[in-house]
Coordinates of C-alpha atoms and ligand atoms in Angstrom, one line a residue:
M1 CA 21.0 106.0 58.6
S2 CA 17.4 106.1 59.6
P3 CA 15.9 109.2 61.4
F4 CA 16.2 106.9 64.4
S5 CA 19.5 106.4 64.3
M6 CA 20.6 109.5 63.1
Q7 CA 18.7 110.7 66.5
I8 CA 21.0 107.9 68.8
W9 CA 23.9 109.0 66.5
E10 CA 22.9 112.6 68.0
D11 CA 22.4 112.0 71.1
S12 CA 25.7 113.3 72.8
E13 CA 26.0 111.2 75.5
F14 CA 26.1 108.4 73.1
R15 CA 28.1 109.1 71.0
L16 CA 31.0 109.8 73.7
T17 CA 30.5 106.7 75.4
Q18 CA 30.9 105.2 71.4
I19 CA 34.3 107.2 71.4
I20 CA 35.0 106.4 74.5
E21 CA 34.7 102.5 74.1
S22 CA 36.0 102.0 70.2
T23 CA 39.8 103.4 71.8
P24 CA 42.2 101.3 72.1
L25 CA 43.1 103.5 74.6
P26 CA 42.2 102.8 78.2
I27 CA 40.5 105.9 78.7
F28 CA 37.8 106.6 81.9
V29 CA 35.7 110.0 83.2
I30 CA 35.1 111.3 86.3
G31 CA 32.9 114.2 87.7
A32 CA 33.6 116.6 90.0
D33 CA 33.2 114.6 92.7
H34 CA 35.4 111.8 91.4
T35 CA 32.4 109.5 90.8
I36 CA 33.2 107.9 87.6
T37 CA 30.6 107.8 84.8
H38 CA 33.1 105.9 81.7
W39 CA 35.5 103.3 82.6
N40 CA 36.2 101.9 78.8
R41 CA 37.0 98.3 77.9
A42 CA 40.7 99.3 77.4
C43 CA 40.3 100.5 80.9
A44 CA 38.4 97.0 82.0
A45 CA 41.2 95.3 80.5
L46 CA 44.7 97.0 82.1
T47 CA 43.0 97.2 85.0
G48 CA 40.8 93.6 85.4
L49 CA 37.9 95.6 86.6
P50 CA 35.1 95.8 84.7
A51 CA 32.7 98.7 83.7
E52 CA 29.7 97.5 85.9
R53 CA 32.2 97.4 89.2
M54 CA 33.8 100.6 88.4
I55 CA 30.9 103.0 86.7
G56 CA 28.8 104.9 89.8
T57 CA 31.7 104.3 92.2
R58 CA 35.1 106.6 93.5
D59 CA 37.2 104.2 93.2
A60 CA 39.5 105.3 89.9
W61 CA 42.5 105.8 92.1
R62 CA 41.9 102.6 94.2
A63 CA 42.4 100.5 90.6
F64 CA 45.3 101.9 89.6
Y65 CA 46.8 101.6 93.2
R66 CA 45.4 98.6 94.9
E67 CA 47.7 96.2 96.4
P68 CA 49.8 93.1 95.7
R69 CA 51.0 95.1 92.3
P70 CA 51.3 99.2 93.3
V71 CA 51.3 101.4 90.3
L72 CA 53.1 104.6 90.2
A73 CA 50.8 106.9 88.3
N74 CA 52.3 109.7 86.5
L75 CA 49.6 112.1 85.8
V76 CA 49.8 114.6 83.4
L77 CA 47.0 117.3 84.0
D78 CA 46.4 119.0 80.5
G79 CA 47.7 122.5 81.0
A80 CA 45.9 122.3 84.3
G81 CA 46.8 124.9 87.5
E82 CA 47.4 123.4 90.7
D83 CA 43.8 124.3 92.0
V84 CA 42.4 121.9 89.3
V85 CA 44.8 119.1 90.8
R86 CA 43.8 120.1 94.2
T87 CA 40.1 119.8 93.4
L88 CA 40.3 116.7 91.3
Y89 CA 42.7 114.8 93.5
G90 CA 42.6 116.6 96.9
A91 CA 44.8 114.2 99.4
K92 CA 45.7 111.8 97.1
V93 CA 48.7 114.1 95.7
R94 CA 50.9 113.4 98.5
A95 CA 53.5 115.0 96.5
C96 CA 53.5 117.4 93.2
A97 CA 55.8 118.0 91.2
T98 CA 56.2 120.3 88.3
V99 CA 56.9 118.6 85.1
P100 CA 56.6 120.0 81.4
G101 CA 52.7 120.2 80.7
G102 CA 51.3 119.2 83.8
W103 CA 51.9 117.9 86.9
E104 CA 53.5 114.2 88.2
V105 CA 51.9 112.5 90.9
I106 CA 54.9 110.6 93.0
D107 CA 53.4 107.7 95.1
R108 CA 55.5 105.0 95.2
A109 CA 58.6 104.7 93.4
E110 CA 59.9 100.9 93.3
S111 CA 61.6 99.6 89.6
R112 CA 59.0 96.6 89.8
N113 CA 56.1 98.4 89.5
R114 CA 53.9 99.0 87.1
W115 CA 53.9 102.7 85.6
L116 CA 51.1 104.5 83.9
N117 CA 51.0 107.8 82.7
L118 CA 47.6 109.1 83.7
T119 CA 46.4 112.4 81.1
A120 CA 43.9 114.1 82.8
T121 CA 42.0 116.9 80.5
P122 CA 39.9 118.9 82.9
I123 CA 36.1 119.4 81.6
F124 CA 35.1 122.9 82.6
G125 CA 31.4 123.7 82.8
L126 CA 29.5 127.0 81.5
D127 CA 30.7 128.8 84.7
G128 CA 34.4 127.7 84.3
S129 CA 34.2 125.6 87.3
V130 CA 35.8 122.1 87.0
I131 CA 32.9 119.6 86.7
G132 CA 35.1 116.4 85.5
A133 CA 38.0 115.1 83.6
V134 CA 38.4 112.3 81.0
E135 CA 41.0 110.5 81.8
T136 CA 43.7 108.8 79.4
V137 CA 46.0 106.2 81.0
R138 CA 49.3 104.8 79.0
D139 CA 51.4 101.5 80.8
I140 CA 55.0 103.5 80.5
S141 CA 56.4 100.3 82.4
S142 CA 58.7 98.8 79.5
D143 CA 59.8 102.6 78.9
K144 CA 60.5 102.6 82.6
Y145 CA 62.2 99.5 82.8
Y146 CA 64.4 100.3 80.4
E147 CA 65.4 103.6 82.2
F148 CA 65.7 101.6 85.5
E149 CA 67.9 99.3 83.9
L150 CA 70.0 101.6 82.3
Q151 CA 70.1 103.5 85.5
Y152 CA 71.2 100.6 86.9
R153 CA 73.8 99.2 84.6
A154 CA 75.5 103.0 85.2
T155 CA 75.8 102.3 88.8
H156 CA 76.0 98.8 90.0
D157 CA 78.6 95.6 89.0
Q158 CA 77.7 93.2 86.4
L159 CA 79.3 90.5 87.8
T160 CA 78.8 90.8 91.5
G161 CA 75.7 93.6 91.6
L162 CA 76.8 95.7 93.6
P163 CA 77.0 99.3 93.7
N164 CA 79.8 100.4 91.5
R165 CA 82.7 103.3 92.1
A166 CA 80.1 105.9 90.5
L167 CA 77.3 104.8 92.4
L168 CA 79.6 104.8 95.9
S169 CA 81.3 107.5 95.7
D170 CA 77.7 109.4 95.0
R171 CA 76.7 107.8 98.4
L172 CA 79.7 109.0 100.0
D173 CA 79.5 111.9 99.2
H174 CA 75.9 112.3 100.3
A175 CA 76.8 111.0 103.7
L176 CA 79.6 113.4 104.1
R177 CA 77.1 116.1 103.6
Q178 CA 75.2 114.7 106.0
A179 CA 77.4 113.7 108.6
D180 CA 78.9 117.4 108.2
R181 CA 75.4 118.1 109.9
D182 CA 74.9 115.9 112.0
R183 CA 78.2 115.9 113.6
K184 CA 78.9 112.1 112.9
P185 CA 82.2 110.0 111.7
V186 CA 81.7 108.2 108.2
G187 CA 84.0 105.2 107.7
V188 CA 85.0 103.3 104.7
L189 CA 86.7 100.3 104.3
C190 CA 88.5 99.5 101.5
V191 CA 88.9 95.6 101.6
G192 CA 91.2 93.9 98.9
L193 CA 91.5 90.1 98.0
D194 CA 94.8 88.7 98.5
G195 CA 96.6 87.6 95.7
F196 CA 93.5 87.6 93.6
K197 CA 95.3 87.4 90.5
L198 CA 96.7 83.8 90.9
V199 CA 93.3 82.1 91.7
N200 CA 92.5 83.6 88.1
E201 CA 95.7 82.3 87.0
G202 CA 95.4 78.9 88.8
L203 CA 91.7 78.2 89.2
G204 CA 90.4 79.7 85.7
H205 CA 88.4 83.0 85.8
P206 CA 85.0 81.4 85.7
T207 CA 86.1 79.9 89.0
G208 CA 87.8 83.2 90.2
D209 CA 84.0 85.2 88.9
R210 CA 82.5 82.3 91.4
L211 CA 84.8 83.7 93.8
L212 CA 84.0 87.1 93.8
K213 CA 80.7 86.8 93.7
E214 CA 80.5 85.0 97.2
A215 CA 82.9 87.2 98.5
A216 CA 80.6 89.8 97.5
Q217 CA 77.9 88.3 99.1
R218 CA 79.9 87.6 102.4
L219 CA 80.7 91.1 102.7
R220 CA 76.8 92.2 102.3
A221 CA 76.1 90.1 105.0
C222 CA 78.7 91.7 107.7
V223 CA 77.1 95.3 107.2
R224 CA 74.1 96.7 108.4
D225 CA 71.0 97.9 106.1
G226 CA 72.0 101.3 105.5
D227 CA 75.2 100.3 104.5
T228 CA 76.8 100.1 101.1
V229 CA 79.4 97.6 99.9
A230 CA 80.7 98.2 96.2
R231 CA 82.7 96.6 94.1
F232 CA 85.8 98.9 92.6
G233 CA 87.3 96.5 90.6
G234 CA 88.7 93.3 90.1
D235 CA 89.4 92.1 93.7
E236 CA 88.9 95.5 95.4
F237 CA 85.3 96.3 97.2
V238 CA 84.5 99.1 99.7
I239 CA 82.5 99.5 102.1
L240 CA 80.6 102.2 103.6
A241 CA 79.4 102.3 107.1
E242 CA 77.7 105.9 108.5
P243 CA 77.3 106.7 111.2
T244 CA 80.5 105.2 112.6
S245 CA 83.0 105.8 115.5
R246 CA 86.7 104.0 115.2
E247 CA 85.8 100.8 117.2
T248 CA 82.6 99.7 115.5
L249 CA 84.6 100.2 111.8
A250 CA 87.1 98.2 113.4
S251 CA 84.4 95.3 114.7
L252 CA 83.7 95.7 110.8
A253 CA 86.9 94.9 109.7
E254 CA 87.5 91.9 111.8
R255 CA 84.0 90.5 110.5
C256 CA 84.4 91.0 107.1
L257 CA 88.1 89.3 107.0
A258 CA 86.6 86.2 109.2
A259 CA 83.4 86.2 106.9
L260 CA 86.2 86.1 103.6
A261 CA 88.1 83.6 104.9
A262 CA 85.7 80.5 105.8
P263 CA 86.8 78.4 103.3
Y264 CA 85.3 78.4 99.6
Q265 CA 83.6 74.9 98.2
V266 CA 85.1 75.4 94.6
E267 CA 84.1 72.1 92.8
S268 CA 85.4 69.3 95.0
H269 CA 88.0 71.1 96.7
E270 CA 87.7 74.1 99.5
S271 CA 89.9 77.0 98.5
F272 CA 91.1 79.5 101.0
L273 CA 91.1 83.4 100.8
T274 CA 92.7 86.1 102.6
A275 CA 92.2 89.9 102.7
S276 CA 93.5 93.3 103.2
V277 CA 91.5 95.8 104.8
G278 CA 92.3 99.7 105.5
L279 CA 90.0 101.7 107.2
A280 CA 89.7 105.8 107.2
L281 CA 87.1 107.9 109.7
S282 CA 86.0 111.1 108.3
P283 CA 86.9 113.9 109.1
D284 CA 90.3 112.6 111.2
D285 CA 91.1 111.1 107.6
G286 CA 89.8 113.5 105.4
A287 CA 86.5 115.3 104.3
T288 CA 86.5 114.4 100.6
V289 CA 85.3 111.5 98.8
A290 CA 89.1 111.5 97.3
D291 CA 90.6 112.0 100.4
L292 CA 89.0 108.7 102.3
L293 CA 89.1 106.6 99.8
N294 CA 92.7 107.7 98.8
R295 CA 93.4 107.0 102.9
A296 CA 91.3 103.6 102.9
E297 CA 93.2 102.7 100.0
S298 CA 96.7 103.3 101.0
A299 CA 95.8 101.8 104.3
M300 CA 94.9 98.4 103.0
H301 CA 98.0 98.6 100.8
R302 CA 100.0 98.4 103.2
V303 CA 98.6 95.9 105.1
K304 CA 99.0 94.1 101.7
A305 CA 103.0 95.1 102.1
Q306 CA 102.6 93.1 105.2
R307 CA 101.7 90.5 103.8
G308 CA 98.1 90.7 104.3
G309 CA 95.2 88.8 106.0
G310 CA 94.4 91.8 108.2
Y311 CA 93.4 95.8 108.7
L312 CA 95.0 99.1 109.5
F313 CA 93.7 102.4 109.8
S314 CA 94.9 105.1 107.6
E315 CA 97.9 106.7 109.2
G316 CA 97.2 110.2 106.8
G317 CA 99.5 111.4 104.7
G318 CA 98.1 109.0 101.7
Q319 CA 99.3 111.2 99.3
E320 CA 102.9 111.1 99.9
D321 CA 102.7 107.4 100.2
A322 CA 100.6 107.1 97.2
T323 CA 103.7 109.1 95.3
R324 CA 106.5 107.4 96.6
R325 CA 104.6 104.0 95.3
V326 CA 104.3 104.7 91.8
A327 CA 108.0 105.8 92.1
I328 CA 108.7 102.3 93.8
R329 CA 106.6 101.0 91.1
S330 CA 108.5 102.0 88.0
A331 CA 112.3 101.6 89.7
L332 CA 111.1 98.2 90.1
V333 CA 110.6 97.2 86.6
K334 CA 114.8 97.5 86.0
A335 CA 116.2 96.6 89.5
L336 CA 117.0 92.8 88.2
E337 CA 118.8 93.9 85.1
R338 CA 120.7 96.9 86.9
R339 CA 121.9 94.7 89.8
E340 CA 120.2 96.7 92.4
F341 CA 119.3 93.4 94.3
S342 CA 121.1 91.4 97.0
L343 CA 120.6 88.7 99.4
H344 CA 121.1 88.9 103.1
F345 CA 121.5 85.7 105.3
Q346 CA 120.1 85.4 109.0
P347 CA 121.1 82.6 111.0
K348 CA 118.6 80.0 112.6
G349 CA 120.1 78.2 115.7
G350 CA 119.2 74.9 117.5
L351 CA 117.9 75.8 120.8
R352 CA 118.8 72.5 122.9
D353 CA 122.8 72.5 121.7
G354 CA 123.1 76.2 120.7
R355 CA 124.2 75.3 117.2
I356 CA 123.5 77.3 114.3
T357 CA 121.9 74.7 111.7
G358 CA 121.4 77.2 108.8
F359 CA 120.4 80.2 107.3
E360 CA 117.0 81.8 105.5
A361 CA 117.9 84.2 102.7
L362 CA 116.6 87.3 102.7
L363 CA 115.8 89.9 99.6
R364 CA 117.1 93.5 99.6
W365 CA 117.0 96.1 97.1
S366 CA 118.2 99.3 97.5
H367 CA 117.9 101.8 94.5
P368 CA 120.4 105.0 93.9
L369 CA 117.4 107.6 95.0
L370 CA 115.1 105.6 96.5
G371 CA 117.1 104.2 99.1
S372 CA 117.0 100.8 100.2
V373 CA 113.0 99.5 99.8
P374 CA 112.0 97.0 102.8
P375 CA 110.9 93.9 101.3
S376 CA 107.4 94.3 102.6
T377 CA 107.0 97.2 100.3
F378 CA 108.4 95.3 97.2
I379 CA 108.1 92.3 97.2
P380 CA 103.8 92.2 96.6
M381 CA 104.2 94.1 94.2
L382 CA 106.9 91.9 92.1
E383 CA 104.2 89.6 92.8
E384 CA 101.1 91.6 91.6
T385 CA 103.0 92.2 88.4
G386 CA 104.2 88.5 88.1
R387 CA 108.0 89.9 88.3
I388 CA 108.2 87.5 91.3
V389 CA 108.9 84.5 89.4
E390 CA 112.4 86.0 87.7
V391 CA 113.4 87.2 90.9
G392 CA 112.7 84.3 92.4
E393 CA 114.6 82.2 90.0
W394 CA 117.6 84.9 90.6
V395 CA 117.1 84.4 94.7
I396 CA 117.1 80.6 94.2
D397 CA 120.7 80.7 92.2
Q398 CA 122.5 83.0 94.5
A399 CA 121.1 81.4 97.6
V400 CA 122.0 77.7 96.2
A401 CA 125.4 79.4 95.2
E402 CA 126.0 80.6 99.3
A403 CA 124.6 77.0 100.5
V404 CA 127.4 75.1 98.6
R405 CA 129.8 77.2 100.4
W406 CA 128.6 76.1 103.4
R407 CA 127.6 72.3 103.0
G408 CA 130.8 71.1 104.5
A409 CA 129.3 72.3 108.0
G410 CA 125.9 70.3 107.5
L411 CA 123.9 74.1 107.3
S412 CA 121.0 74.7 104.8
M413 CA 119.7 77.7 103.2
A414 CA 115.9 78.4 103.2
V415 CA 114.4 80.6 100.5
N416 CA 111.0 82.0 100.2
L417 CA 108.9 81.0 97.8
S418 CA 106.5 83.2 96.4
A419 CA 102.2 82.0 95.6
R420 CA 103.6 82.4 91.8
Q421 CA 106.6 80.1 92.1
L422 CA 104.8 77.7 93.9
W423 CA 101.9 77.5 90.8
Q424 CA 104.9 76.9 88.4
T425 CA 104.3 73.2 87.3
D426 CA 107.7 73.5 86.1
L427 CA 109.2 74.3 89.5
P428 CA 110.6 71.2 90.9
E429 CA 112.7 71.5 87.3
R430 CA 113.5 74.4 87.7
I431 CA 114.9 74.0 91.3
A432 CA 116.9 70.7 90.7
H433 CA 118.3 72.5 87.6
A434 CA 119.6 75.1 90.4
L435 CA 121.1 72.4 92.1
L436 CA 122.6 71.0 89.6
K437 CA 124.4 74.2 88.0
H438 CA 126.1 74.7 91.4
D439 CA 126.5 71.0 92.0
A440 CA 124.4 71.4 95.5
P441 CA 123.0 68.6 97.4
P442 CA 119.0 68.9 97.0
D443 CA 119.2 68.7 101.3
C444 CA 121.5 71.9 101.5
L445 CA 118.1 73.5 100.2
E446 CA 114.9 74.6 102.7
L447 CA 111.5 76.4 100.9
E448 CA 109.4 78.3 102.8
I449 CA 106.0 78.6 102.1
T450 CA 103.1 80.2 103.7
E451 CA 99.8 78.7 104.8
S452 CA 97.8 80.8 102.5
M453 CA 99.9 79.8 99.5
L454 CA 99.0 76.2 100.3
M455 CA 95.1 77.1 101.1
R456 CA 94.3 78.3 97.7
D457 CA 95.1 75.1 96.2
P458 CA 95.8 72.6 98.6
E459 CA 95.5 69.7 96.2
Q460 CA 97.8 70.9 93.7
A461 CA 99.7 72.2 95.8
I462 CA 100.4 68.6 97.6
Q463 CA 101.3 67.7 94.1
T464 CA 104.0 69.9 93.6
L465 CA 105.2 69.6 97.5
K466 CA 105.3 65.8 96.6
A467 CA 107.6 66.5 93.6
L468 CA 110.3 68.5 95.5
D469 CA 110.0 66.4 98.6
S470 CA 111.0 63.3 96.4
M471 CA 113.9 65.3 94.9
G472 CA 115.5 65.5 98.6
V473 CA 114.5 69.5 99.0
R474 CA 113.0 70.2 102.5
L475 CA 110.1 72.3 103.1
A476 CA 109.3 74.4 105.6
L477 CA 105.6 76.2 106.8
D478 CA 106.6 79.7 107.3
D479 CA 104.3 82.7 109.6
F480 CA 102.5 79.6 111.1
G481 CA 99.5 80.6 112.6
T482 CA 98.6 83.6 110.9
G483 CA 97.0 82.3 108.1
Y484 CA 93.6 80.2 107.7
S485 CA 95.7 77.0 109.5
S486 CA 93.3 74.2 108.4
L487 CA 95.0 71.1 110.9
S488 CA 93.5 68.1 108.7
Y489 CA 95.7 69.4 105.8
L490 CA 99.1 69.9 107.4
K491 CA 99.7 66.4 108.1
R492 CA 99.2 65.9 103.9
F493 CA 101.8 68.6 103.0
P494 CA 105.5 66.9 103.1
I495 CA 106.6 69.5 105.7
S496 CA 109.5 69.3 107.7
T497 CA 109.4 72.5 109.7
I498 CA 106.7 74.9 111.1
K499 CA 107.8 78.5 111.8
V500 CA 105.6 79.9 114.5
D501 CA 105.1 83.6 113.3
R502 CA 106.9 86.2 114.6
S503 CA 103.9 87.8 116.2
F504 CA 103.1 84.9 118.6
V505 CA 106.8 85.8 119.9
S506 CA 106.8 88.8 120.5
E507 CA 104.0 88.6 122.5
I508 CA 105.0 85.2 124.3
T509 CA 106.3 86.9 127.5
T510 CA 103.3 89.0 127.8
S511 CA 100.1 87.4 126.3
R512 CA 99.2 83.8 127.7
D513 CA 97.0 82.8 125.0
D514 CA 100.1 83.7 122.7
L515 CA 101.9 81.2 125.2
E516 CA 99.3 78.7 125.0
I517 CA 99.0 78.7 121.1
V518 CA 103.2 78.3 120.8
R519 CA 102.3 75.3 122.9
A520 CA 99.7 74.0 121.4
I521 CA 101.4 74.4 118.1
V522 CA 105.0 73.0 119.6
T523 CA 102.4 70.0 121.1
L524 CA 100.8 69.3 117.4
G525 CA 103.8 69.8 115.4
H526 CA 106.1 67.5 117.6
S527 CA 103.2 65.2 117.0
L528 CA 103.2 65.2 113.6
G529 CA 107.2 64.5 113.3
R530 CA 107.6 68.3 112.4
K531 CA 110.5 70.4 113.3
I532 CA 109.3 73.8 115.1
V533 CA 111.3 76.9 114.7
A534 CA 110.3 80.3 116.3
E535 CA 110.7 83.5 114.8
G536 CA 111.9 86.9 115.7
V537 CA 113.4 85.9 118.3
E538 CA 114.3 88.9 120.1
T539 CA 115.1 88.5 124.0
E540 CA 116.6 85.9 125.9
E541 CA 113.5 86.1 128.4
Q542 CA 111.5 84.8 125.1
R543 CA 114.1 81.6 124.4
Q544 CA 113.7 80.8 127.6
I545 CA 110.1 80.3 127.5
L546 CA 110.6 78.7 123.9
A547 CA 113.1 76.6 125.2
G548 CA 110.7 75.3 128.2
L549 CA 107.8 74.5 125.9
G550 CA 110.3 72.4 124.0
C551 CA 110.9 74.5 120.3
D552 CA 113.1 73.3 118.5
E553 CA 115.3 76.1 117.0
I554 CA 115.0 80.1 117.0
Q555 CA 115.4 82.5 114.2
G556 CA 116.0 86.2 115.3
W557 CA 117.9 89.3 116.1
L558 CA 118.6 87.5 119.5
L559 CA 121.3 85.3 117.2
S560 CA 121.8 87.6 114.9
R561 CA 120.0 90.3 112.6
P562 CA 120.3 89.7 108.9
M563 CA 123.4 90.2 107.2
P564 CA 125.3 90.5 103.6
A565 CA 127.4 87.4 102.9
D566 CA 130.9 88.6 103.8
A567 CA 129.5 89.6 106.8
L568 CA 127.6 86.2 107.5
E569 CA 131.3 84.8 106.8
C570 CA 132.7 86.7 109.7
F571 CA 129.8 85.9 112.0
M572 CA 130.3 82.3 111.3
R573 CA 134.1 82.5 112.0
Q574 CA 134.3 84.0 115.1
E575 CA 132.8 80.8 117.4
G576 CA 130.4 83.4 119.2
P577 CA 127.2 81.8 117.2
R578 CA 126.4 79.9 120.2
L579 CA 122.9 80.3 122.4
G580 CA 123.0 80.5 126.2
P581 CA 123.4 77.0 128.0
A582 CA 122.4 74.1 126.2
Ligands
C2E1 P1 109.6 86.2 106.9 O1 110.1 85.3 105.5 O2 108.8 85.2 107.3 O3 111.3 86.7 106.8 C1 111.6 86.9 108.2 C2 111.3 88.5 108.6 O4 111.7 89.0 109.8 C3 112.4 89.2 107.8 O5 112.2 90.5 107.4 C4 113.7 89.4 109.1 O6 114.3 90.3 108.6 C5 112.7 89.8 110.2 N1 113.4 89.4 111.3 C6 114.3 88.2 111.4 N2 114.3 88.3 113.3 C7 113.7 89.3 113.8 C8 113.4 89.6 115.1 O7 113.8 89.5 115.9 N3 112.5 90.9 114.8 C9 112.3 91.6 113.8 N4 111.2 92.2 114.3 N5 112.1 91.3 112.8 C10 112.9 89.9 112.2 P2 112.3 90.9 106.1 O8 114.0 90.7 105.5 O9 112.2 92.4 106.2 O10 111.1 89.9 104.9 C11 110.3 90.4 105.0 C12 109.6 89.1 104.6 O11 109.5 89.2 102.7 C13 110.1 87.8 104.4 O12 109.5 87.3 106.0 C14 109.5 87.3 103.6 O13 108.0 86.6 103.6 C15 109.6 88.0 102.2 N6 110.6 87.6 101.5 C16 112.1 88.2 102.1 N7 113.1 87.8 100.9 C17 111.8 87.4 100.2 C18 112.4 86.1 98.8 O14 113.7 86.2 98.1 N8 111.4 85.7 97.7 C19 110.1 86.1 98.1 N9 109.2 85.8 97.5 N10 110.2 86.8 99.9 C20 110.7 87.5 100.5
MG2 MG1 110.6 83.1 105.7
MG3 MG1 108.3 84.4 108.8

């Protein structure tokens, strides 16, 4: 080394610059007044700003915080106290948190941002005052992304991207604390898609997944920004709405139901879903996360038990409900083999001539300890577990046996089918087998199905129904008006009877709307050549209005409650089963 170069080397400023420039680590030096004195190549590469632009300016912060890609700088000051932080960064320090080894400047917390870790080592003058700082910058974005990713996965559902149970519970807990302070209620909606297992089985899991994603999006679109829509597993979603009232919660439930009911495009055809929604509101229905979620969920199960497609508020006592449901579920497993099921029969009669035209077989279950459990409770459970198929087969067998006794009188026997039974590809063979076994003519049997069952996969339903129709078995559309009625499809189903849902009949004397709906159903049904039966007729007044609307037959307590076979025998023997004047 020549004396000249030796001298240069010893020039501390030059040496400092060389060291700073040669390191691959982004480094810059600032003075006490924030003026940049050194800005190395690595720093220029990282920020895209060359040394010529930076040295002599006070733009270090702007370099790291510039739009459009703001950076969250994590500033660690080596062993420096708060006074040093304030001296160097003053107003820039919007929030300070003590972190091991220094201070963290928290500015933005977006996972999309670039994350830089700035470690500043203060330079002290001879008198001990801070005269500047050497800052080393480390890009820790990939660590941060990884951290975010892990956190995201732990708190979100992979399929729909919605918050999961853990995150929702967390937010609910937070909302409840806040609500307690503000004395405002917090609402929880538990949304269960009806019969979704059947969708998965019938259309396959990939299609099921697509429908779930779509349903998730539709629910998201129903809520306000601050609300949370979470996926709680399989086909269940939970919405946290805060703060809210009973009215806003009910209208949110209606919006969700309407959004979910619109058709889903599945490959070349449309599919339909209905949902059951349970609502709970703090503090009336509970003030803890577990209470509110349980109450909303058990209200949702009550809706499902009433065949779904609606919403109900929690009635309180959710815990007790849940315990009984568990007992019912486990007792149900053995019900068939223990012969605890029986059938009751309810007559239907013509509105004009007052004659009994047939019966509907209705399943009953009486358990030695649980007592008699309503079908609206146990049938959805049988459906969920798939047991409805064997129980349904038993129902068909028993109903056909009973039908044979009345065939001479030209009376038919209606049996309710479950979606799972309808999706059995060999359903027509099974029915044929039952008819053959009892030597029964096919037209003594009528199968009742609902719109929502058909709409789930109309094309397949049409195939099955056509096969049944060509065998001579009659088909009826049950609970008409409660599902998503696609009138254009109605024409294509070989259905001979439409049963107007009880809910319209019960309001027909008081609600002009319901009366007009029934009138429209009768007109439309007749124009398609279908017979119209009104369900749940309880009063003479209702009967008269229905007669006026041109309805063909009625079923309901006015005529008779459902009864066991021996009582049916008595009922039919007494010449009483006539309706009012023809
Ligand atoms: P559904 O097929 O609509 O049957 C009519 C329901 O209305 C029956 O309830 C019947 O007891 C009730 N009902 C009849 N007349 C009146 C009336 O005037 N007023 C009132 N308030 N109610 C009346 P149930 O027996 O509790 O059955 C409920 C539902 O369970 C049935 O509705 C049907 O969907 C289902 N179900 C019953 N048996 C079977 C079965 O064997 N298989 C299947 N898959 N479902 C069944
Ligand atoms: Mg029915
Ligand atoms: Mg019905």
